[in-house]
């Protein structure tokens, strides 16, 4: 099956610093990638949809200037949490959409645990 | 509006017993339906999916799910649960080729007792 990787798997940073999270599709090209945020014991909340070569589409309530998304190639999307604060601490998960014939499925990365001190 | 409901926040099952996790959806047309499993601190793994055709879908790890249009349900089943099945299970609707976003249910935590 399709494999999606995320790096780093976990990161601890100081308040006010920026953190970049990478999402890569390892064995397929992903025209669309999604970024989710998951709070403890809760479901996934879609933050933004990232399309290769174009600006990301952010969900209502998600600050685009705080969560910068870049989808520079068909295999890489990055999420940068700028000026991170403790309330940004969360589990961030990316997924990549596989489009083949008439069937589409998302494959998820293993997630990145962010802790802001 | 599209929505997914997983009525059970958590379920406890004895090892070897059968399992059924409930999922109900609200969607204007025939949905694309998914079940994912998430182990602690991990991402989501696709168990199975339904797009069309046979309403009984077989997945990985011995799981199956049945799409029932009349009940707007897509319940996940397994005849004999193993301790390694303990995890969080998410039912989801979408996306389709029209760009409809995936909507996840709140999840059901499965506990397996010896």
PDB file of N, CA and C in Angstrom, chain B residues 3-79:
ATOM      1  N   UNK B   3     -22.268  14.197   8.229  1.00  0.00           N
ATOM      2  CA  UNK B   3     -21.802  13.927   9.583  1.00  0.00           C
ATOM      3  C   UNK B   3     -21.612  12.436   9.777  1.00  0.00           C
ATOM      4  N   UNK B   4     -20.824  12.112  10.780  1.00  0.00           N
ATOM      5  CA  UNK B   4     -20.579  10.720  11.138  1.00  0.00           C
ATOM      6  C   UNK B   4     -20.745  10.590  12.646  1.00  0.00           C
ATOM      7  N   UNK B   5     -21.471   9.599  13.062  1.00  0.00           N
ATOM      8  CA  UNK B   5     -21.711   9.375  14.482  1.00  0.00           C
ATOM      9  C   UNK B   5     -21.234   7.990  14.882  1.00  0.00           C
ATOM     10  N   UNK B   6     -20.398   7.966  15.878  1.00  0.00           N
ATOM     11  CA  UNK B   6     -20.009   6.702  16.501  1.00  0.00           C
ATOM     12  C   UNK B   6     -20.583   6.745  17.921  1.00  0.00           C
ATOM     13  N   UNK B   7     -21.653   6.010  18.153  1.00  0.00           N
ATOM     14  CA  UNK B   7     -22.392   6.159  19.415  1.00  0.00           C
ATOM     15  C   UNK B   7     -21.611   5.726  20.650  1.00  0.00           C
ATOM     16  N   UNK B   8     -20.674   4.817  20.472  1.00  0.00           N
ATOM     17  CA  UNK B   8     -19.963   4.273  21.621  1.00  0.00           C
ATOM     18  C   UNK B   8     -18.600   4.941  21.774  1.00  0.00           C
ATOM     19  N   UNK B   9     -18.372   5.596  22.901  1.00  0.00           N
ATOM     20  CA  UNK B   9     -17.082   6.221  23.156  1.00  0.00           C
ATOM     21  C   UNK B   9     -16.017   5.155  23.398  1.00  0.00           C
ATOM     22  N   UNK B  10     -16.396   4.139  24.154  1.00  0.00           N
ATOM     23  CA  UNK B  10     -15.475   3.030  24.375  1.00  0.00           C
ATOM     24  C   UNK B  10     -16.260   1.734  24.541  1.00  0.00           C
ATOM     25  N   UNK B  11     -15.583   0.651  24.191  1.00  0.00           N
ATOM     26  CA  UNK B  11     -16.166  -0.693  24.291  1.00  0.00           C
ATOM     27  C   UNK B  11     -15.101  -1.625  24.849  1.00  0.00           C
ATOM     28  N   UNK B  12     -15.520  -2.524  25.727  1.00  0.00           N
ATOM     29  CA  UNK B  12     -14.623  -3.539  26.279  1.00  0.00           C
ATOM     30  C   UNK B  12     -15.115  -4.911  25.852  1.00  0.00           C
ATOM     31  N   UNK B  13     -14.206  -5.677  25.288  1.00  0.00           N
ATOM     32  CA  UNK B  13     -14.539  -7.004  24.780  1.00  0.00           C
ATOM     33  C   UNK B  13     -13.513  -8.005  25.300  1.00  0.00           C
ATOM     34  N   UNK B  14     -13.951  -9.177  25.597  1.00  0.00           N
ATOM     35  CA  UNK B  14     -13.022 -10.237  26.007  1.00  0.00           C
ATOM     36  C   UNK B  14     -12.293 -10.779  24.797  1.00  0.00           C
ATOM     37  N   UNK B  15     -11.055 -11.143  25.003  1.00  0.00           N
ATOM     38  CA  UNK B  15     -10.281 -11.719  23.909  1.00  0.00           C
ATOM     39  C   UNK B  15     -10.973 -12.981  23.406  1.00  0.00           C
ATOM     40  N   UNK B  16     -11.096 -13.076  22.094  1.00  0.00           N
ATOM     41  CA  UNK B  16     -11.767 -14.215  21.496  1.00  0.00           C
ATOM     42  C   UNK B  16     -13.238 -13.991  21.225  1.00  0.00           C
ATOM     43  N   UNK B  17     -13.795 -12.987  21.833  1.00  0.00           N
ATOM     44  CA  UNK B  17     -15.207 -12.678  21.612  1.00  0.00           C
ATOM     45  C   UNK B  17     -15.373 -11.889  20.317  1.00  0.00           C
ATOM     46  N   UNK B  18     -16.626 -11.815  19.882  1.00  0.00           N
ATOM     47  CA  UNK B  18     -16.899 -11.050  18.657  1.00  0.00           C
ATOM     48  C   UNK B  18     -17.017  -9.573  18.972  1.00  0.00           C
ATOM     49  N   UNK B  19     -16.891  -8.767  17.929  1.00  0.00           N
ATOM     50  CA  UNK B  19     -16.880  -7.309  18.094  1.00  0.00           C
ATOM     51  C   UNK B  19     -17.743  -6.666  17.029  1.00  0.00           C
ATOM     52  N   UNK B  20     -18.490  -5.659  17.433  1.00  0.00           N
ATOM     53  CA  UNK B  20     -19.180  -4.818  16.463  1.00  0.00           C
ATOM     54  C   UNK B  20     -19.075  -3.368  16.919  1.00  0.00           C
ATOM     55  N   UNK B  21     -18.523  -2.535  16.077  1.00  0.00           N
ATOM     56  CA  UNK B  21     -18.439  -1.100  16.351  1.00  0.00           C
ATOM     57  C   UNK B  21     -19.420  -0.387  15.433  1.00  0.00           C
ATOM     58  N   UNK B  22     -20.214   0.482  16.020  1.00  0.00           N
ATOM     59  CA  UNK B  22     -21.284   1.114  15.261  1.00  0.00           C
ATOM     60  C   UNK B  22     -20.862   2.430  14.625  1.00  0.00           C
ATOM     61  N   UNK B  23     -21.421   2.683  13.463  1.00  0.00           N
ATOM     62  CA  UNK B  23     -21.163   3.929  12.756  1.00  0.00           C
ATOM     63  C   UNK B  23     -22.415   4.299  11.973  1.00  0.00           C
ATOM     64  N   UNK B  24     -22.890   5.508  12.168  1.00  0.00           N
ATOM     65  CA  UNK B  24     -24.009   6.032  11.388  1.00  0.00           C
ATOM     66  C   UNK B  24     -23.565   7.309  10.697  1.00  0.00           C
ATOM     67  N   UNK B  25     -24.074   7.537   9.519  1.00  0.00           N
ATOM     68  CA  UNK B  25     -23.646   8.694   8.760  1.00  0.00           C
ATOM     69  C   UNK B  25     -24.851   9.458   8.242  1.00  0.00           C
ATOM     70  N   UNK B  26     -24.593  10.699   7.902  1.00  0.00           N
ATOM     71  CA  UNK B  26     -25.601  11.522   7.260  1.00  0.00           C
ATOM     72  C   UNK B  26     -24.962  12.116   6.018  1.00  0.00           C
ATOM     73  N   UNK B  27     -25.542  11.788   4.873  1.00  0.00           N
ATOM     74  CA  UNK B  27     -24.973  12.252   3.609  1.00  0.00           C
ATOM     75  C   UNK B  27     -26.049  12.195   2.555  1.00  0.00           C
ATOM     76  N   UNK B  28     -26.030  13.153   1.630  1.00  0.00           N
ATOM     77  CA  UNK B  28     -27.117  13.277   0.686  1.00  0.00           C
ATOM     78  C   UNK B  28     -27.156  12.238  -0.403  1.00  0.00           C
ATOM     79  N   UNK B  29     -26.055  11.578  -0.636  1.00  0.00           N
ATOM     80  CA  UNK B  29     -26.005  10.578  -1.709  1.00  0.00           C
ATOM     81  C   UNK B  29     -25.294   9.345  -1.159  1.00  0.00           C
ATOM     82  N   UNK B  30     -24.996   8.422  -2.028  1.00  0.00           N
ATOM     83  CA  UNK B  30     -24.241   7.258  -1.576  1.00  0.00           C
ATOM     84  C   UNK B  30     -22.840   7.694  -1.180  1.00  0.00           C
ATOM     85  N   UNK B  31     -22.485   7.469   0.064  1.00  0.00           N
ATOM     86  CA  UNK B  31     -21.190   7.989   0.531  1.00  0.00           C
ATOM     87  C   UNK B  31     -20.042   7.042   0.230  1.00  0.00           C
ATOM     88  N   UNK B  32     -18.864   7.576   0.340  1.00  0.00           N
ATOM     89  CA  UNK B  32     -17.668   6.751   0.425  1.00  0.00           C
ATOM     90  C   UNK B  32     -17.402   6.587   1.925  1.00  0.00           C
ATOM     91  N   UNK B  33     -17.244   5.362   2.375  1.00  0.00           N
ATOM     92  CA  UNK B  33     -17.133   5.084   3.807  1.00  0.00           C
ATOM     93  C   UNK B  33     -15.835   4.370   4.121  1.00  0.00           C
ATOM     94  N   UNK B  34     -15.265   4.717   5.253  1.00  0.00           N
ATOM     95  CA  UNK B  34     -13.972   4.163   5.637  1.00  0.00           C
ATOM     96  C   UNK B  34     -13.995   3.813   7.126  1.00  0.00           C
ATOM     97  N   UNK B  35     -13.178   2.841   7.473  1.00  0.00           N
ATOM     98  CA  UNK B  35     -12.831   2.580   8.857  1.00  0.00           C
ATOM     99  C   UNK B  35     -11.311   2.627   8.978  1.00  0.00           C
ATOM    100  N   UNK B  36     -10.863   3.385   9.982  1.00  0.00           N
ATOM    101  CA  UNK B  36      -9.436   3.496  10.275  1.00  0.00           C
ATOM    102  C   UNK B  36      -9.190   3.039  11.708  1.00  0.00           C
ATOM    103  N   UNK B  37      -7.965   2.565  11.949  1.00  0.00           N
ATOM    104  CA  UNK B  37      -7.561   2.211  13.300  1.00  0.00           C
ATOM    105  C   UNK B  37      -6.331   3.018  13.670  1.00  0.00           C
ATOM    106  N   UNK B  38      -6.299   3.468  14.912  1.00  0.00           N
ATOM    107  CA  UNK B  38      -5.170   4.254  15.399  1.00  0.00           C
ATOM    108  C   UNK B  38      -4.671   3.678  16.707  1.00  0.00           C
ATOM    109  N   UNK B  39      -3.431   3.236  16.711  1.00  0.00           N
ATOM    110  CA  UNK B  39      -2.803   2.795  17.952  1.00  0.00           C
ATOM    111  C   UNK B  39      -2.260   4.026  18.671  1.00  0.00           C
ATOM    112  N   UNK B  40      -2.065   3.960  19.980  1.00  0.00           N
ATOM    113  CA  UNK B  40      -1.621   5.133  20.741  1.00  0.00           C
ATOM    114  C   UNK B  40      -0.369   5.772  20.160  1.00  0.00           C
ATOM    115  N   UNK B  41      -0.424   7.075  19.934  1.00  0.00           N
ATOM    116  CA  UNK B  41       0.726   7.813  19.435  1.00  0.00           C
ATOM    117  C   UNK B  41       1.072   7.556  17.985  1.00  0.00           C
ATOM    118  N   UNK B  42       0.163   6.922  17.283  1.00  0.00           N
ATOM    119  CA  UNK B  42       0.416   6.584  15.884  1.00  0.00           C
ATOM    120  C   UNK B  42      -0.576   7.272  14.960  1.00  0.00           C
ATOM    121  N   UNK B  43      -0.262   7.219  13.666  1.00  0.00           N
ATOM    122  CA  UNK B  43      -1.202   7.722  12.684  1.00  0.00           C
ATOM    123  C   UNK B  43      -2.334   6.743  12.444  1.00  0.00           C
ATOM    124  N   UNK B  44      -3.111   7.000  11.436  1.00  0.00           N
ATOM    125  CA  UNK B  44      -4.263   6.154  11.125  1.00  0.00           C
ATOM    126  C   UNK B  44      -3.919   5.128  10.055  1.00  0.00           C
ATOM    127  N   UNK B  45      -4.424   3.920  10.259  1.00  0.00           N
ATOM    128  CA  UNK B  45      -4.245   2.876   9.270  1.00  0.00           C
ATOM    129  C   UNK B  45      -5.609   2.507   8.703  1.00  0.00           C
ATOM    130  N   UNK B  46      -5.698   2.448   7.388  1.00  0.00           N
ATOM    131  CA  UNK B  46      -6.955   2.100   6.747  1.00  0.00           C
ATOM    132  C   UNK B  46      -7.257   0.620   6.944  1.00  0.00           C
ATOM    133  N   UNK B  47      -8.429   0.318   7.506  1.00  0.00           N
ATOM    134  CA  UNK B  47      -8.863  -1.065   7.677  1.00  0.00           C
ATOM    135  C   UNK B  47      -9.631  -1.555   6.455  1.00  0.00           C
ATOM    136  N   UNK B  48     -10.555  -0.733   6.001  1.00  0.00           N
ATOM    137  CA  UNK B  48     -11.361  -1.097   4.850  1.00  0.00           C
ATOM    138  C   UNK B  48     -12.106   0.129   4.353  1.00  0.00           C
ATOM    139  N   UNK B  49     -12.696  -0.019   3.164  1.00  0.00           N
ATOM    140  CA  UNK B  49     -13.415   1.092   2.565  1.00  0.00           C
ATOM    141  C   UNK B  49     -14.562   0.564   1.716  1.00  0.00           C
ATOM    142  N   UNK B  50     -15.589   1.378   1.593  1.00  0.00           N
ATOM    143  CA  UNK B  50     -16.710   1.052   0.722  1.00  0.00           C
ATOM    144  C   UNK B  50     -16.939   2.209  -0.230  1.00  0.00           C
ATOM    145  N   UNK B  51     -16.969   1.873  -1.520  1.00  0.00           N
ATOM    146  CA  UNK B  51     -17.295   2.885  -2.517  1.00  0.00           C
ATOM    147  C   UNK B  51     -18.576   2.518  -3.254  1.00  0.00           C
ATOM    148  N   UNK B  52     -18.696   1.246  -3.620  1.00  0.00           N
ATOM    149  CA  UNK B  52     -19.870   0.795  -4.348  1.00  0.00           C
ATOM    150  C   UNK B  52     -19.832  -0.728  -4.401  1.00  0.00           C
ATOM    151  N   UNK B  53     -20.873  -1.308  -4.958  1.00  0.00           N
ATOM    152  CA  UNK B  53     -20.879  -2.750  -5.157  1.00  0.00           C
ATOM    153  C   UNK B  53     -21.319  -3.508  -3.927  1.00  0.00           C
ATOM    154  N   UNK B  54     -20.694  -4.627  -3.698  1.00  0.00           N
ATOM    155  CA  UNK B  54     -21.048  -5.505  -2.590  1.00  0.00           C
ATOM    156  C   UNK B  54     -21.047  -4.732  -1.273  1.00  0.00           C
ATOM    157  N   UNK B  55     -22.146  -4.834  -0.552  1.00  0.00           N
ATOM    158  CA  UNK B  55     -22.284  -4.036   0.670  1.00  0.00           C
ATOM    159  C   UNK B  55     -21.507  -4.619   1.842  1.00  0.00           C
ATOM    160  N   UNK B  56     -21.031  -5.834   1.730  1.00  0.00           N
ATOM    161  CA  UNK B  56     -20.192  -6.425   2.775  1.00  0.00           C
ATOM    162  C   UNK B  56     -18.747  -6.329   2.314  1.00  0.00           C
ATOM    163  N   UNK B  57     -17.971  -5.587   3.060  1.00  0.00           N
ATOM    164  CA  UNK B  57     -16.601  -5.280   2.662  1.00  0.00           C
ATOM    165  C   UNK B  57     -15.622  -5.986   3.585  1.00  0.00           C
ATOM    166  N   UNK B  58     -14.653  -6.633   3.005  1.00  0.00           N
ATOM    167  CA  UNK B  58     -13.613  -7.292   3.795  1.00  0.00           C
ATOM    168  C   UNK B  58     -12.399  -6.381   3.901  1.00  0.00           C
ATOM    169  N   UNK B  59     -11.800  -6.359   5.064  1.00  0.00           N
ATOM    170  CA  UNK B  59     -10.632  -5.529   5.256  1.00  0.00           C
ATOM    171  C   UNK B  59      -9.446  -6.327   5.772  1.00  0.00           C
ATOM    172  N   UNK B  60      -8.474  -5.578   6.268  1.00  0.00           N
ATOM    173  CA  UNK B  60      -7.281  -6.233   6.807  1.00  0.00           C
ATOM    174  C   UNK B  60      -7.527  -6.672   8.242  1.00  0.00           C
ATOM    175  N   UNK B  61      -6.657  -7.511   8.745  1.00  0.00           N
ATOM    176  CA  UNK B  61      -6.678  -7.968  10.140  1.00  0.00           C
ATOM    177  C   UNK B  61      -7.971  -8.667  10.513  1.00  0.00           C
ATOM    178  N   UNK B  62      -8.672  -9.235   9.551  1.00  0.00           N
ATOM    179  CA  UNK B  62      -9.876  -9.989   9.837  1.00  0.00           C
ATOM    180  C   UNK B  62     -11.129  -9.167  10.049  1.00  0.00           C
ATOM    181  N   UNK B  63     -11.077  -7.883   9.789  1.00  0.00           N
ATOM    182  CA  UNK B  63     -12.237  -7.015   9.944  1.00  0.00           C
ATOM    183  C   UNK B  63     -13.113  -7.011   8.701  1.00  0.00           C
ATOM    184  N   UNK B  64     -14.392  -6.765   8.917  1.00  0.00           N
ATOM    185  CA  UNK B  64     -15.333  -6.578   7.831  1.00  0.00           C
ATOM    186  C   UNK B  64     -16.340  -5.515   8.240  1.00  0.00           C
ATOM    187  N   UNK B  65     -17.000  -4.939   7.270  1.00  0.00           N
ATOM    188  CA  UNK B  65     -18.025  -3.941   7.572  1.00  0.00           C
ATOM    189  C   UNK B  65     -19.145  -4.087   6.561  1.00  0.00           C
ATOM    190  N   UNK B  66     -20.336  -3.752   6.991  1.00  0.00           N
ATOM    191  CA  UNK B  66     -21.494  -3.873   6.118  1.00  0.00           C
ATOM    192  C   UNK B  66     -22.184  -2.532   5.948  1.00  0.00           C
ATOM    193  N   UNK B  67     -22.360  -2.140   4.731  1.00  0.00           N
ATOM    194  CA  UNK B  67     -23.052  -0.898   4.404  1.00  0.00           C
ATOM    195  C   UNK B  67     -24.550  -1.194   4.320  1.00  0.00           C
ATOM    196  N   UNK B  68     -25.322  -0.485   5.132  1.00  0.00           N
ATOM    197  CA  UNK B  68     -26.769  -0.644   5.104  1.00  0.00           C
ATOM    198  C   UNK B  68     -27.380   0.731   4.826  1.00  0.00           C
ATOM    199  N   UNK B  69     -27.796   0.896   3.598  1.00  0.00           N
ATOM    200  CA  UNK B  69     -28.326   2.200   3.189  1.00  0.00           C
ATOM    201  C   UNK B  69     -29.582   2.569   3.972  1.00  0.00           C
ATOM    202  N   UNK B  70     -30.440   1.582   4.194  1.00  0.00           N
ATOM    203  CA  UNK B  70     -31.716   1.864   4.868  1.00  0.00           C
ATOM    204  C   UNK B  70     -31.506   2.351   6.296  1.00  0.00           C
ATOM    205  N   UNK B  71     -30.409   1.954   6.895  1.00  0.00           N
ATOM    206  CA  UNK B  71     -30.125   2.350   8.270  1.00  0.00           C
ATOM    207  C   UNK B  71     -29.037   3.420   8.347  1.00  0.00           C
ATOM    208  N   UNK B  72     -28.514   3.828   7.197  1.00  0.00           N
ATOM    209  CA  UNK B  72     -27.402   4.791   7.162  1.00  0.00           C
ATOM    210  C   UNK B  72     -26.293   4.352   8.110  1.00  0.00           C
ATOM    211  N   UNK B  73     -25.970   3.073   8.001  1.00  0.00           N
ATOM    212  CA  UNK B  73     -24.955   2.555   8.917  1.00  0.00           C
ATOM    213  C   UNK B  73     -23.825   1.868   8.162  1.00  0.00           C
ATOM    214  N   UNK B  74     -22.709   1.767   8.839  1.00  0.00           N
ATOM    215  CA  UNK B  74     -21.526   1.089   8.276  1.00  0.00           C
ATOM    216  C   UNK B  74     -20.756   0.521   9.460  1.00  0.00           C
ATOM    217  N   UNK B  75     -21.321  -0.509  10.065  1.00  0.00           N
ATOM    218  CA  UNK B  75     -20.763  -1.089  11.282  1.00  0.00           C
ATOM    219  C   UNK B  75     -19.584  -1.997  10.982  1.00  0.00           C
ATOM    220  N   UNK B  76     -18.619  -1.924  11.848  1.00  0.00           N
ATOM    221  CA  UNK B  76     -17.394  -2.726  11.727  1.00  0.00           C
ATOM    222  C   UNK B  76     -17.511  -3.963  12.596  1.00  0.00           C
ATOM    223  N   UNK B  77     -17.089  -5.100  12.064  1.00  0.00           N
ATOM    224  CA  UNK B  77     -17.209  -6.344  12.826  1.00  0.00           C
ATOM    225  C   UNK B  77     -15.931  -7.167  12.737  1.00  0.00           C
ATOM    226  N   UNK B  78     -15.753  -7.976  13.755  1.00  0.00           N
ATOM    227  CA  UNK B  78     -14.681  -8.957  13.749  1.00  0.00           C
ATOM    228  C   UNK B  78     -15.167 -10.144  14.577  1.00  0.00           C
ATOM    229  N   UNK B  79     -15.050 -11.362  14.048  1.00  0.00           N
ATOM    230  CA  UNK B  79     -15.617 -12.521  14.754  1.00  0.00           C
ATOM    231  C   UNK B  79     -14.875 -12.900  16.025  1.00  0.00           C
TER     232      UNK B  79
END
